[in-house]
CSV table of C-alpha atoms and ligand atoms in Angstrom, one decimal:
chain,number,residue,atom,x,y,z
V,1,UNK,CA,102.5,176.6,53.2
V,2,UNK,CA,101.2,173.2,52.5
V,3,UNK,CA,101.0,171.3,48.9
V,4,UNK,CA,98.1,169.2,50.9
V,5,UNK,CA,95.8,169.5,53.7
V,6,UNK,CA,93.7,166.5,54.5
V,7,UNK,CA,91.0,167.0,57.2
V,8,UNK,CA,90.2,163.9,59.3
V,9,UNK,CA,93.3,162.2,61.3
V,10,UNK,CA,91.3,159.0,61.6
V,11,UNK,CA,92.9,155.8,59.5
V,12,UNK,CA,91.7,157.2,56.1
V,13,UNK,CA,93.2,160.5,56.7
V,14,UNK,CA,96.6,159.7,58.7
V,15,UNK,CA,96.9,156.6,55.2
V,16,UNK,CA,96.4,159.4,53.1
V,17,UNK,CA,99.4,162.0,55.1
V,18,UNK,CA,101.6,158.7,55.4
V,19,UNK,CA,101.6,158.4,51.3
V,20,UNK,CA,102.0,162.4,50.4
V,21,UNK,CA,104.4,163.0,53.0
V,22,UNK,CA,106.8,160.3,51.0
V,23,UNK,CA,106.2,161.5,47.7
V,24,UNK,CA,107.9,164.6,49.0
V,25,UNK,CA,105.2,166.9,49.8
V,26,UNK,CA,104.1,169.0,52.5
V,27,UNK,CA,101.0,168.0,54.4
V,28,UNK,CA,99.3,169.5,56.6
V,29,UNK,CA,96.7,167.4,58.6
V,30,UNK,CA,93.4,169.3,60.6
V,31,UNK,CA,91.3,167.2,62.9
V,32,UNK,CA,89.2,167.5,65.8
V,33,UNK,CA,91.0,164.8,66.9
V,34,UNK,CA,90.1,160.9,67.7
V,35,UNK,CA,87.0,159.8,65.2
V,36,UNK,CA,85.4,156.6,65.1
V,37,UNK,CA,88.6,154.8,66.3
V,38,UNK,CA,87.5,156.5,70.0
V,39,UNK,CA,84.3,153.9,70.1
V,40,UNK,CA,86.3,151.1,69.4
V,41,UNK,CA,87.2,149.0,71.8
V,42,UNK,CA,89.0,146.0,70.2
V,43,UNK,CA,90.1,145.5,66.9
V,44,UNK,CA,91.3,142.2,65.5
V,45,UNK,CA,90.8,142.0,61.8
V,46,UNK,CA,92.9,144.7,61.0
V,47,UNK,CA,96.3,143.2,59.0
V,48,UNK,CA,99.1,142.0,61.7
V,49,UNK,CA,97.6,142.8,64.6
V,50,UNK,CA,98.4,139.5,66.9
V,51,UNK,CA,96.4,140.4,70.0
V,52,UNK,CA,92.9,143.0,69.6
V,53,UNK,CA,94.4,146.5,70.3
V,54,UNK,CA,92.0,149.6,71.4
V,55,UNK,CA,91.2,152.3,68.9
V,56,UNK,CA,92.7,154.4,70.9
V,57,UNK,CA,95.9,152.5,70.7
V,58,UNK,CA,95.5,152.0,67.2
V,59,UNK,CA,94.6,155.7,66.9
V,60,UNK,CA,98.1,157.1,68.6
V,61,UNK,CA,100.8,154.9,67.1
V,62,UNK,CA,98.9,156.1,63.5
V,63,UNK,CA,99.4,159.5,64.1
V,64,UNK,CA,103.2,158.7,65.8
V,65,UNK,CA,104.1,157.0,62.4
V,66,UNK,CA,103.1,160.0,60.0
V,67,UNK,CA,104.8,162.4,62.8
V,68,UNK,CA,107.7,160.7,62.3
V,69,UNK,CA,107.5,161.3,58.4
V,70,UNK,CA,107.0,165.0,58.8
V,71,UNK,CA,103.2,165.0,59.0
V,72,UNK,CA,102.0,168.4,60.5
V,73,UNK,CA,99.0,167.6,62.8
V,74,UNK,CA,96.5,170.7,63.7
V,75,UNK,CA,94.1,170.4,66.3
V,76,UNK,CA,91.1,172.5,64.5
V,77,UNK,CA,87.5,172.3,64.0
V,78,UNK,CA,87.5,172.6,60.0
V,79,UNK,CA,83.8,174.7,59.4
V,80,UNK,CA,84.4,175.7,55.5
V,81,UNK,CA,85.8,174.8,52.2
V,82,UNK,CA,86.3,177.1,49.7
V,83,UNK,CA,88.4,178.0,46.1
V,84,UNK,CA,90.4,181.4,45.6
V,85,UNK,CA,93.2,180.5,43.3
V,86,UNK,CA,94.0,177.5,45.2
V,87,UNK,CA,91.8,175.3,47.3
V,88,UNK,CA,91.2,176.8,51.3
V,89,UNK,CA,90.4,174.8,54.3
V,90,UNK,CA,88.6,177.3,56.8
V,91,UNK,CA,88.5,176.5,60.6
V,92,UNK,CA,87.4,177.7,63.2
V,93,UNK,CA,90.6,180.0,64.0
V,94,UNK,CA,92.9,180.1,60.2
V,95,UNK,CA,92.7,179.8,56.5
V,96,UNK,CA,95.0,176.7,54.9
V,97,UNK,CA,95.3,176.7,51.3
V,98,UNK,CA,97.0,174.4,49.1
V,99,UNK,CA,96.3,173.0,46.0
V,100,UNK,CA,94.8,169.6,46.8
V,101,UNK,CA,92.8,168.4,49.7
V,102,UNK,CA,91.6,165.2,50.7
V,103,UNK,CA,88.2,165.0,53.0
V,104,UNK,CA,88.4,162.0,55.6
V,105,UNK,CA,86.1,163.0,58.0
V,106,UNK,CA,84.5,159.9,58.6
V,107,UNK,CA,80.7,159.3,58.6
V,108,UNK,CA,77.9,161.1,59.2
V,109,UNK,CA,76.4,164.3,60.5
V,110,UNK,CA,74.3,164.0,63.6
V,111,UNK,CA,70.9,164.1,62.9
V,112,UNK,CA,68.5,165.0,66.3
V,113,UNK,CA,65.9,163.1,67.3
V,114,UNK,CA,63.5,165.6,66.7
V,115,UNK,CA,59.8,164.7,65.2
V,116,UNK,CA,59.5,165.8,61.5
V,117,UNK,CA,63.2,166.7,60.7
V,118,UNK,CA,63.4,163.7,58.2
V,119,UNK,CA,60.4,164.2,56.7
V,120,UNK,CA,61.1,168.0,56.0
V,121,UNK,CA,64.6,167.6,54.6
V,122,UNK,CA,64.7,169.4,51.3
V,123,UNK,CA,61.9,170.9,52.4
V,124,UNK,CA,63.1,173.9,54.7
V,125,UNK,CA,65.4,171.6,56.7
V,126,UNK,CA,69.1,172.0,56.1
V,127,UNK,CA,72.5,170.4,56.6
V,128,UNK,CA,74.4,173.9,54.8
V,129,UNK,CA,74.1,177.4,55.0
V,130,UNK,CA,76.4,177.8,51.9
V,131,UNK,CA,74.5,175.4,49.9
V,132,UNK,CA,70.8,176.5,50.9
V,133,UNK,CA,70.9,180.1,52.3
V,134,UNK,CA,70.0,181.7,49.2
V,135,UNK,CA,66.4,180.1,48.5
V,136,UNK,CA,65.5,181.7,52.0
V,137,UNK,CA,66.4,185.2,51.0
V,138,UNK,CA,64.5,187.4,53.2
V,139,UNK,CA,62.9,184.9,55.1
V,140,UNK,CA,63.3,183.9,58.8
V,141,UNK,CA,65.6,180.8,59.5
V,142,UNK,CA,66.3,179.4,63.0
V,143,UNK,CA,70.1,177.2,63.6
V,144,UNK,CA,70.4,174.5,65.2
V,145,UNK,CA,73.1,173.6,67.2
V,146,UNK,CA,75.4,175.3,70.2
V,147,UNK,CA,79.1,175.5,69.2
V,148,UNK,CA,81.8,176.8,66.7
V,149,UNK,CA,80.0,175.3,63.7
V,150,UNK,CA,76.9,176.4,64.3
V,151,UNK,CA,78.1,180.0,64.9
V,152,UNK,CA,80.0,180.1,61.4
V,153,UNK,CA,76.3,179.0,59.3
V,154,UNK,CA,74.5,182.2,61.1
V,155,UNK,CA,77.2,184.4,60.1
V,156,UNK,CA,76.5,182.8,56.1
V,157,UNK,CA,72.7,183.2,56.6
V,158,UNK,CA,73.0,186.6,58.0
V,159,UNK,CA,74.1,188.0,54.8
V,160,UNK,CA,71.2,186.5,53.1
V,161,UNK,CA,67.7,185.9,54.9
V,162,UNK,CA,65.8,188.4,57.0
V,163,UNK,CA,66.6,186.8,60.9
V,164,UNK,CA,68.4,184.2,62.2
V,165,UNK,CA,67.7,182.7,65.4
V,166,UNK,CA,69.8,180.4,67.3
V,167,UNK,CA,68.2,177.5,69.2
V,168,UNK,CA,70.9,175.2,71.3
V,169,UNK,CA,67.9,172.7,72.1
V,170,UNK,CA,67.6,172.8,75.8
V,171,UNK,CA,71.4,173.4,76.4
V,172,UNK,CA,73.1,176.8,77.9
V,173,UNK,CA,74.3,179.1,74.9
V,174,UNK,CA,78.2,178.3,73.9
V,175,UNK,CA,80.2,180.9,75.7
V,176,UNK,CA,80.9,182.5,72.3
V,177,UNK,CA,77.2,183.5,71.3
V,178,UNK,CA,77.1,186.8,72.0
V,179,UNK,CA,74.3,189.6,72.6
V,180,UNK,CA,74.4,190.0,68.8
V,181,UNK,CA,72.4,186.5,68.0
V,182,UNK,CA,68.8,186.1,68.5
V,183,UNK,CA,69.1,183.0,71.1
V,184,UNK,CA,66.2,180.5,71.7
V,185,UNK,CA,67.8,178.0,74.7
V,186,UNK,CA,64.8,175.6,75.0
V,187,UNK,CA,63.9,172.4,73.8
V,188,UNK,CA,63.3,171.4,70.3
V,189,UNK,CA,60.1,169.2,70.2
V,190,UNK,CA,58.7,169.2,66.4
V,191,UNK,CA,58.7,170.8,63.3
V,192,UNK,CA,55.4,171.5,61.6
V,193,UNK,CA,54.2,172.8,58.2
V,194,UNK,CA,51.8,171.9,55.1
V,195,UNK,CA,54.1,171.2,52.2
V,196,UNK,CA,57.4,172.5,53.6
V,197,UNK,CA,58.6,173.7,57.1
V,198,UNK,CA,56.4,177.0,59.0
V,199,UNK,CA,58.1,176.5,62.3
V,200,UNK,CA,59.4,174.4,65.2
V,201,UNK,CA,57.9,173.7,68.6
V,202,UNK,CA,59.1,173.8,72.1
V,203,UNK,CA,58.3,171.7,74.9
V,204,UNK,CA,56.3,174.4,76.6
V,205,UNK,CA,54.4,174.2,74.4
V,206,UNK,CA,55.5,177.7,72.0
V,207,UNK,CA,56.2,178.0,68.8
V,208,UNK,CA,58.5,180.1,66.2
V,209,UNK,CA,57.8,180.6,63.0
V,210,UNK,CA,60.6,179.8,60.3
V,211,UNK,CA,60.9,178.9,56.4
V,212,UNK,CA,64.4,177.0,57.3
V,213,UNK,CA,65.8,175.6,59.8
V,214,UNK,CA,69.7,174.5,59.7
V,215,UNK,CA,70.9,171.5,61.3
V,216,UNK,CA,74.7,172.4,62.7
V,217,UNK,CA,75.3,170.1,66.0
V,218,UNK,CA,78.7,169.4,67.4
V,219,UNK,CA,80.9,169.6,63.8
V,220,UNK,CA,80.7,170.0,59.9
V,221,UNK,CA,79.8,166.6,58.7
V,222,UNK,CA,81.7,165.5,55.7
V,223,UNK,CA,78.5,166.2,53.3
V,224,UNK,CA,78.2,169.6,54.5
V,225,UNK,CA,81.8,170.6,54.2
V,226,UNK,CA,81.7,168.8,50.4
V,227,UNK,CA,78.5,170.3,49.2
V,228,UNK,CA,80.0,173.8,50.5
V,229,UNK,CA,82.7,173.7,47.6
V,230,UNK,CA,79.7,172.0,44.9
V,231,UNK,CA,81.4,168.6,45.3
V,232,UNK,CA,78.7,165.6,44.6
V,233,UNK,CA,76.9,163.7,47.2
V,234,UNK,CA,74.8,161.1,47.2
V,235,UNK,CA,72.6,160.7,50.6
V,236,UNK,CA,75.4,160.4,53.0
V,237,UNK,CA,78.0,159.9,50.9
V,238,UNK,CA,80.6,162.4,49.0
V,239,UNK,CA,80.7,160.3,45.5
V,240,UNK,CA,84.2,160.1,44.1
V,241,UNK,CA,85.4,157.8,40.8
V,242,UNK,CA,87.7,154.7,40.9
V,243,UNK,CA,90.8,157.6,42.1
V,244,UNK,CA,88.5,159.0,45.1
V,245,UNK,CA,88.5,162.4,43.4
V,246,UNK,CA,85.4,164.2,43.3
V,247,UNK,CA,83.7,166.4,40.7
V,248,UNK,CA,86.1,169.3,42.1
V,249,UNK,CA,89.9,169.5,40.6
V,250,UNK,CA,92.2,168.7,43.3
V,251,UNK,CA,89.7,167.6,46.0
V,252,UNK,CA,89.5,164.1,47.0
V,253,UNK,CA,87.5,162.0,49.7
V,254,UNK,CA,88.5,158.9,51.2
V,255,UNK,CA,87.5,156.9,54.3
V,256,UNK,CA,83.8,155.8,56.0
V,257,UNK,CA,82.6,159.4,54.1
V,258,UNK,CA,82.6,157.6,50.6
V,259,UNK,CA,80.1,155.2,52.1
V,260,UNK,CA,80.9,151.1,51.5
V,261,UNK,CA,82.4,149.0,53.6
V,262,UNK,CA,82.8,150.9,57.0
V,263,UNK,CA,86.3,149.1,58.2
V,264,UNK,CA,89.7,150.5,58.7
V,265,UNK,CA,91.0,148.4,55.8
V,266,UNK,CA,88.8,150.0,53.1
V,267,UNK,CA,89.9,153.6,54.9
V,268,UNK,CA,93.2,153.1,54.7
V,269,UNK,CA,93.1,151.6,51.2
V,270,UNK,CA,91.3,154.4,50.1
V,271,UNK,CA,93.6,157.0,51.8
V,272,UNK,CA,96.5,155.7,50.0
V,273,UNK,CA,94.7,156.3,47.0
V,274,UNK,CA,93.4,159.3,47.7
V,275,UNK,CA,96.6,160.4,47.8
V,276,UNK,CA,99.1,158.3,45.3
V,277,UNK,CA,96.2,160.3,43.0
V,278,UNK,CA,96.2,163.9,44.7
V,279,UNK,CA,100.3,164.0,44.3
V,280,UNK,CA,100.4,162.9,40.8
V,281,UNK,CA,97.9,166.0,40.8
V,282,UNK,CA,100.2,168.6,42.1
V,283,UNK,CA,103.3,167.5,40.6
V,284,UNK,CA,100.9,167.7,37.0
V,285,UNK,CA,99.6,171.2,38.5
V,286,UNK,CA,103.6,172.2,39.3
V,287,UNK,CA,105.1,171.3,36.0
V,288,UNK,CA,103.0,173.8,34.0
T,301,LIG,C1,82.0,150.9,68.0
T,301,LIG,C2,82.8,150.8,66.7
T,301,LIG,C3,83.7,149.7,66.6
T,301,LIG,C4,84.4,149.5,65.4
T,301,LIG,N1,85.2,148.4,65.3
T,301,LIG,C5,85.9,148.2,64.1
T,301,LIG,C6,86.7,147.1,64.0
T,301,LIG,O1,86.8,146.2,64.9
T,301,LIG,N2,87.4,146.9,62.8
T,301,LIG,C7,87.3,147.8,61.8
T,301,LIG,O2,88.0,147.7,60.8
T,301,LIG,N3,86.6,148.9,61.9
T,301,LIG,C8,85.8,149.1,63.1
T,301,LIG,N4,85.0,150.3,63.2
T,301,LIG,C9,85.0,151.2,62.1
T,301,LIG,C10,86.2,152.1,62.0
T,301,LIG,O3,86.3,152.8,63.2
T,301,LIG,C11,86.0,153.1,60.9
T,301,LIG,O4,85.7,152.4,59.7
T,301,LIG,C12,87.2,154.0,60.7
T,301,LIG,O5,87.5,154.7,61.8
T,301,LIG,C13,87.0,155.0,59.5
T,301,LIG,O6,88.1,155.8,59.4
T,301,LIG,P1,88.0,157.3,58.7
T,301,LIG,O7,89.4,157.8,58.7
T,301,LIG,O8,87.2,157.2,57.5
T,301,LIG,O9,87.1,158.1,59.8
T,301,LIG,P2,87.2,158.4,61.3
T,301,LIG,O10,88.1,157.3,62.0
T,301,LIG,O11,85.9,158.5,61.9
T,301,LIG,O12,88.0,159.8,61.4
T,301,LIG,C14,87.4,161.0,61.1
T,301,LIG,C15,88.3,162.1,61.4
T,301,LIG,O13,87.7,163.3,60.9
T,301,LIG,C16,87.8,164.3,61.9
T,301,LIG,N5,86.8,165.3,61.6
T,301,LIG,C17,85.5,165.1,61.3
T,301,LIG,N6,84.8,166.2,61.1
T,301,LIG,C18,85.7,167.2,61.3
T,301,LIG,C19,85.7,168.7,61.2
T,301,LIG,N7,84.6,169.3,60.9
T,301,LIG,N8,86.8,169.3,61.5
T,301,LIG,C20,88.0,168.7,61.8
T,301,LIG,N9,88.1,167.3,61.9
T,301,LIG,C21,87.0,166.6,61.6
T,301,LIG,C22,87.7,163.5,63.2
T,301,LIG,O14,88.2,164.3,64.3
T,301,LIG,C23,88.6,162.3,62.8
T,301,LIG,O15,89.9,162.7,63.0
T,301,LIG,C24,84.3,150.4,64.4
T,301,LIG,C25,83.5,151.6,64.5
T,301,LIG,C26,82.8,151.7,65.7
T,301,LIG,C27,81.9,152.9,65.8
């Protein structure tokens, strides 16, 4: 069982393991793996680094380091945050509590290039079932997306609105969607409505009408998975104070998902933080 799980191994996360694993705890780090690192080709102003080095490079002899502290690494899509006694990291697969956790997933959902899904946001577009499902109680919703994520925010919504239909926006359904989900497999043109969102349109030229329609492509972005426990955001950002804790005891952000500079310095500053914080935290938590 872990004292700390922090989801995101990118330099934010992995900073954040290297300073909790030598304060003595247990950590427990869930990632889908490589993050922004991956599109980085070479990096040079990153502290005593004498020739540019690949992400990728930069990426594996991270993850080597906090390994060699005792750093547990899980290779999990993390689709859930939740509180029940002490804080719980879902995936896709398990359940990890402990009583802090430290989001460092990096920046931003995707968005698709669809026509009108900016200009409805707020307005029957959504980025989280658990946030938003309840104002379309009895109404129909369509998901958007084709994968583990997507599949978790139907089984949320099914409990609350009238129908759910899947759309994977031109793409074959993911081997998991079963005969159970209402499956629309073509492409997503536009959304339309008056004031808020009636429906979306397909490129030949069909329609379905919906009150909501929930963005979920590829994985949870870091807002989503904050907003699912009622930690603050701001646009794109989770917001967190001068310690990177949010508005939720024992959760803390660090990393490109606090918004800022978006540089592997300013992650891993922030990870330490994160972290120095989160143990002081526990140890508080453990002396009661
Ligand atoms: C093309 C490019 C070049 C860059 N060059 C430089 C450079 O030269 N110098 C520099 O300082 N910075 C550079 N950057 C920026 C740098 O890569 C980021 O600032 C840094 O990676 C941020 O670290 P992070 O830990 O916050 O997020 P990331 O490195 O993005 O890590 C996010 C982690 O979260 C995980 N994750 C996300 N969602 C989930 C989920 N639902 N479940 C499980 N795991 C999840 C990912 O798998 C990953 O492990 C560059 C970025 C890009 C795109």
């Amino acid at each position: 069982m872990a004292d700390i799980v922090i989801i995101g191994s990118g330099p934010a996360g992995v900073s954040a393991s290297l300073y909790a694993a030598r304060s003595g705890l247990e950590v427990i780090v869930i990632s889908k793996g490589i993050g922004n690192l991956a599109k980085a080709e070479a990096i040079e102003n990153y502290y005593g680094i004498a020739s540019p080095v690949s992400g990728g490079e930069l990426y594996d002899s991270g993850v080597a380091g906090a390994k060699r502290l005792g750093v547990q690494f899980v290779q999990e899509e993390v689709v859930g945050l939740t509180f029940e006694e002490r804080l719980v990291v879902l995936t896709t697969g398990n359940r990890y509590a402990a009583d802090a956790v430290i989001i460092a997933t990096g920046s931003e959902r995707t968005v698709p290039k669809i026509q009108g899904i900016k200009e409805f946001e707020g307005r029957g577009v959504s980025y989280c079932a658990t946030c938003d499902a309840f104002f379309f109680r009895n109404k129909d919703v369509a998901v958007l997306g084709n994968g583990d994520y997507a599949l978790h925010e139907i089984d949320e919504l099914t409990q609350v609105v009238s129908r759910v239909t899947l759309l994977t926006n031109g793409e074959p359904p993911y081997e998991k969607v079963d005969d159970g989900i209402t499956c629309i497999d073509k492409k997503v043109t536009s959304l339309f409505g008056e004031q808020r969102l009636e429906g979306v349109a397909f490129e030949d030229g069909s329609t379905l009408a919906v009150s909501g329609l929930f963005v979920a492509l590829g994985v949870a972005g870091s807002t989503a998975l904050a907003k699912k426990i009622g930690a603050l955001t701001d646009g794109s950002k989770i917001v967190v104070d001068e310690n990177m804790a949010t508005n939720i005891p024992g959760l803390y952000s660090a990393g490109d998902c606090t918004g800022g500079l978006l540089q592997i310095n300013k992650a891993v500053y922030e990870g330490a933080k994160a972290a120095t914080e989160a143990t002081k935290f526990i140890k508080q938590k453990k002396a009661k």
